[in-house]
């Protein structure tokens, strides 16, 4: 009677957890069922706050394109990185974080053992083949008591997860459509990055050679 047992909820067969380090975990398939809704919201957000390639302080332009929703959005220019309450392109507030984004981020944080996560910033990254993110720490949020929740959509990517020093060796983790990474606590300031995206055809309905990543954060007023 295996059929009956699993007839109504096969998502339990597509969700499992992989510990990465202390206070860091990959929740496989956790956003899979909501992926289509998330992608529709990304399209709407990008109409109000378009994806753009930021310049970083060394003068280079990032290969990934970014936008934001939330009270705070992450921005960069030649002078440095910072969170702003308005989109520098339009002068308007960033779009609100959609309710379904908040629900998924909070459920994932809870599943990972962080039960009081209140995201007020969501950075949206768009990768096309060849785009990459070099090793970095996420430390512009000022408040490190909250975890970061990261949702992967579209093409798979190789995620690098290192230690608290840049020189420490990295784990390589393939993140696919619907996977969520949660990290905080002792891992909150670990170095991490993404290898150049390989070409491919993303899952339906994207069917494009693109990857999106949502990272939810709690930013303290600067
Ligand atoms: C990405 N993610 O996966 C880039 N940062 O496209 C990040 O930089 C990141 O996935 C902090 C926590 C989780 C992440
Ligand atoms: Fe990061």
JSON list of N, CA and C and ligand atoms in Angstrom, two decimals, residues 125 127 133 136 138 148 150 152 159 175 181 183 192 194 211 213 215 217, ligand 1:
[
{"chain": "A", "resi": 125, "resn": "UNK", "atom": "N", "xyz": [19.76, 37.92, -7.47]},
{"chain": "A", "resi": 125, "resn": "UNK", "atom": "CA", "xyz": [20.89, 37.82, -8.41]},
{"chain": "A", "resi": 125, "resn": "UNK", "atom": "C", "xyz": [20.45, 37.05, -9.65]},
{"chain": "A", "resi": 127, "resn": "UNK", "atom": "N", "xyz": [22.07, 35.16, -13.04]},
{"chain": "A", "resi": 127, "resn": "UNK", "atom": "CA", "xyz": [23.28, 34.65, -13.68]},
{"chain": "A", "resi": 127, "resn": "UNK", "atom": "C", "xyz": [22.95, 34.15, -15.08]},
{"chain": "A", "resi": 133, "resn": "UNK", "atom": "N", "xyz": [30.47, 34.61, -9.04]},
{"chain": "A", "resi": 133, "resn": "UNK", "atom": "CA", "xyz": [30.54, 35.49, -7.87]},
{"chain": "A", "resi": 133, "resn": "UNK", "atom": "C", "xyz": [31.77, 35.06, -7.09]},
{"chain": "A", "resi": 136, "resn": "UNK", "atom": "N", "xyz": [33.47, 35.79, -1.06]},
{"chain": "A", "resi": 136, "resn": "UNK", "atom": "CA", "xyz": [33.18, 36.99, -0.27]},
{"chain": "A", "resi": 136, "resn": "UNK", "atom": "C", "xyz": [32.55, 36.59, 1.05]},
{"chain": "A", "resi": 138, "resn": "UNK", "atom": "N", "xyz": [29.38, 37.97, 3.67]},
{"chain": "A", "resi": 138, "resn": "UNK", "atom": "CA", "xyz": [28.23, 38.89, 3.71]},
{"chain": "A", "resi": 138, "resn": "UNK", "atom": "C", "xyz": [28.28, 39.61, 5.05]},
{"chain": "A", "resi": 148, "resn": "UNK", "atom": "N", "xyz": [21.13, 33.94, 7.00]},
{"chain": "A", "resi": 148, "resn": "UNK", "atom": "CA", "xyz": [20.82, 34.29, 5.61]},
{"chain": "A", "resi": 148, "resn": "UNK", "atom": "C", "xyz": [20.12, 33.08, 5.01]},
{"chain": "A", "resi": 150, "resn": "UNK", "atom": "N", "xyz": [18.99, 31.52, 1.34]},
{"chain": "A", "resi": 150, "resn": "UNK", "atom": "CA", "xyz": [19.32, 31.68, -0.07]},
{"chain": "A", "resi": 150, "resn": "UNK", "atom": "C", "xyz": [18.57, 30.65, -0.91]},
{"chain": "A", "resi": 152, "resn": "UNK", "atom": "N", "xyz": [17.69, 29.03, -4.66]},
{"chain": "A", "resi": 152, "resn": "UNK", "atom": "CA", "xyz": [18.21, 28.86, -6.02]},
{"chain": "A", "resi": 152, "resn": "UNK", "atom": "C", "xyz": [17.09, 28.46, -6.97]},
{"chain": "A", "resi": 159, "resn": "UNK", "atom": "N", "xyz": [28.29, 26.03, -5.91]},
{"chain": "A", "resi": 159, "resn": "UNK", "atom": "CA", "xyz": [28.43, 26.97, -4.81]},
{"chain": "A", "resi": 159, "resn": "UNK", "atom": "C", "xyz": [29.66, 26.58, -4.01]},
{"chain": "A", "resi": 175, "resn": "UNK", "atom": "N", "xyz": [23.92, 23.53, -6.39]},
{"chain": "A", "resi": 175, "resn": "UNK", "atom": "CA", "xyz": [22.59, 24.00, -5.99]},
{"chain": "A", "resi": 175, "resn": "UNK", "atom": "C", "xyz": [21.69, 23.97, -7.21]},
{"chain": "A", "resi": 181, "resn": "UNK", "atom": "N", "xyz": [19.62, 27.28, 0.85]},
{"chain": "A", "resi": 181, "resn": "UNK", "atom": "CA", "xyz": [20.72, 27.21, 1.82]},
{"chain": "A", "resi": 181, "resn": "UNK", "atom": "C", "xyz": [20.39, 28.19, 2.95]},
{"chain": "A", "resi": 183, "resn": "UNK", "atom": "N", "xyz": [22.17, 29.78, 6.45]},
{"chain": "A", "resi": 183, "resn": "UNK", "atom": "CA", "xyz": [23.29, 29.77, 7.36]},
{"chain": "A", "resi": 183, "resn": "UNK", "atom": "C", "xyz": [23.30, 30.97, 8.26]},
{"chain": "A", "resi": 192, "resn": "UNK", "atom": "N", "xyz": [32.20, 32.55, 0.79]},
{"chain": "A", "resi": 192, "resn": "UNK", "atom": "CA", "xyz": [31.45, 31.73, -0.16]},
{"chain": "A", "resi": 192, "resn": "UNK", "atom": "C", "xyz": [31.46, 32.42, -1.52]},
{"chain": "A", "resi": 194, "resn": "UNK", "atom": "N", "xyz": [30.35, 31.60, -6.12]},
{"chain": "A", "resi": 194, "resn": "UNK", "atom": "CA", "xyz": [29.70, 30.76, -7.13]},
{"chain": "A", "resi": 194, "resn": "UNK", "atom": "C", "xyz": [30.63, 30.67, -8.35]},
{"chain": "A", "resi": 211, "resn": "UNK", "atom": "N", "xyz": [20.03, 31.50, -14.22]},
{"chain": "A", "resi": 211, "resn": "UNK", "atom": "CA", "xyz": [19.83, 31.10, -12.82]},
{"chain": "A", "resi": 211, "resn": "UNK", "atom": "C", "xyz": [19.47, 32.35, -12.02]},
{"chain": "A", "resi": 213, "resn": "UNK", "atom": "N", "xyz": [19.02, 33.72, -7.94]},
{"chain": "A", "resi": 213, "resn": "UNK", "atom": "CA", "xyz": [19.26, 33.43, -6.54]},
{"chain": "A", "resi": 213, "resn": "UNK", "atom": "C", "xyz": [18.65, 34.55, -5.71]},
{"chain": "A", "resi": 215, "resn": "UNK", "atom": "N", "xyz": [18.57, 36.06, -1.93]},
{"chain": "A", "resi": 215, "resn": "UNK", "atom": "CA", "xyz": [19.11, 35.93, -0.57]},
{"chain": "A", "resi": 215, "resn": "UNK", "atom": "C", "xyz": [18.37, 36.90, 0.34]},
{"chain": "A", "resi": 217, "resn": "UNK", "atom": "N", "xyz": [17.90, 38.61, 3.99]},
{"chain": "A", "resi": 217, "resn": "UNK", "atom": "CA", "xyz": [18.75, 39.04, 5.09]},
{"chain": "A", "resi": 217, "resn": "UNK", "atom": "C", "xyz": [17.97, 39.92, 6.05]},
{"chain": "B", "resi": 1, "resn": "LIG", "atom": "C1", "xyz": [24.32, 32.78, -5.07]},
{"chain": "B", "resi": 1, "resn": "LIG", "atom": "N1", "xyz": [24.78, 33.56, -2.90]},
{"chain": "B", "resi": 1, "resn": "LIG", "atom": "O1", "xyz": [24.06, 31.67, -4.64]},
{"chain": "B", "resi": 1, "resn": "LIG", "atom": "C2", "xyz": [25.05, 33.77, -4.23]},
{"chain": "B", "resi": 1, "resn": "LIG", "atom": "N2", "xyz": [25.39, 34.64, 0.42]},
{"chain": "B", "resi": 1, "resn": "LIG", "atom": "O2", "xyz": [24.02, 33.14, -6.19]},
{"chain": "B", "resi": 1, "resn": "LIG", "atom": "C3", "xyz": [25.40, 34.20, -1.90]},
{"chain": "B", "resi": 1, "resn": "LIG", "atom": "O3", "xyz": [26.26, 35.03, -2.05]},
{"chain": "B", "resi": 1, "resn": "LIG", "atom": "C4", "xyz": [25.01, 33.83, -0.56]},
{"chain": "B", "resi": 1, "resn": "LIG", "atom": "O4", "xyz": [23.86, 31.88, -1.26]},
{"chain": "B", "resi": 1, "resn": "LIG", "atom": "C5", "xyz": [25.08, 34.33, 1.67]},
{"chain": "B", "resi": 1, "resn": "LIG", "atom": "C6", "xyz": [24.33, 33.24, 2.00]},
{"chain": "B", "resi": 1, "resn": "LIG", "atom": "C7", "xyz": [23.92, 32.40, 1.00]},
{"chain": "B", "resi": 1, "resn": "LIG", "atom": "C8", "xyz": [24.25, 32.69, -0.30]}
]
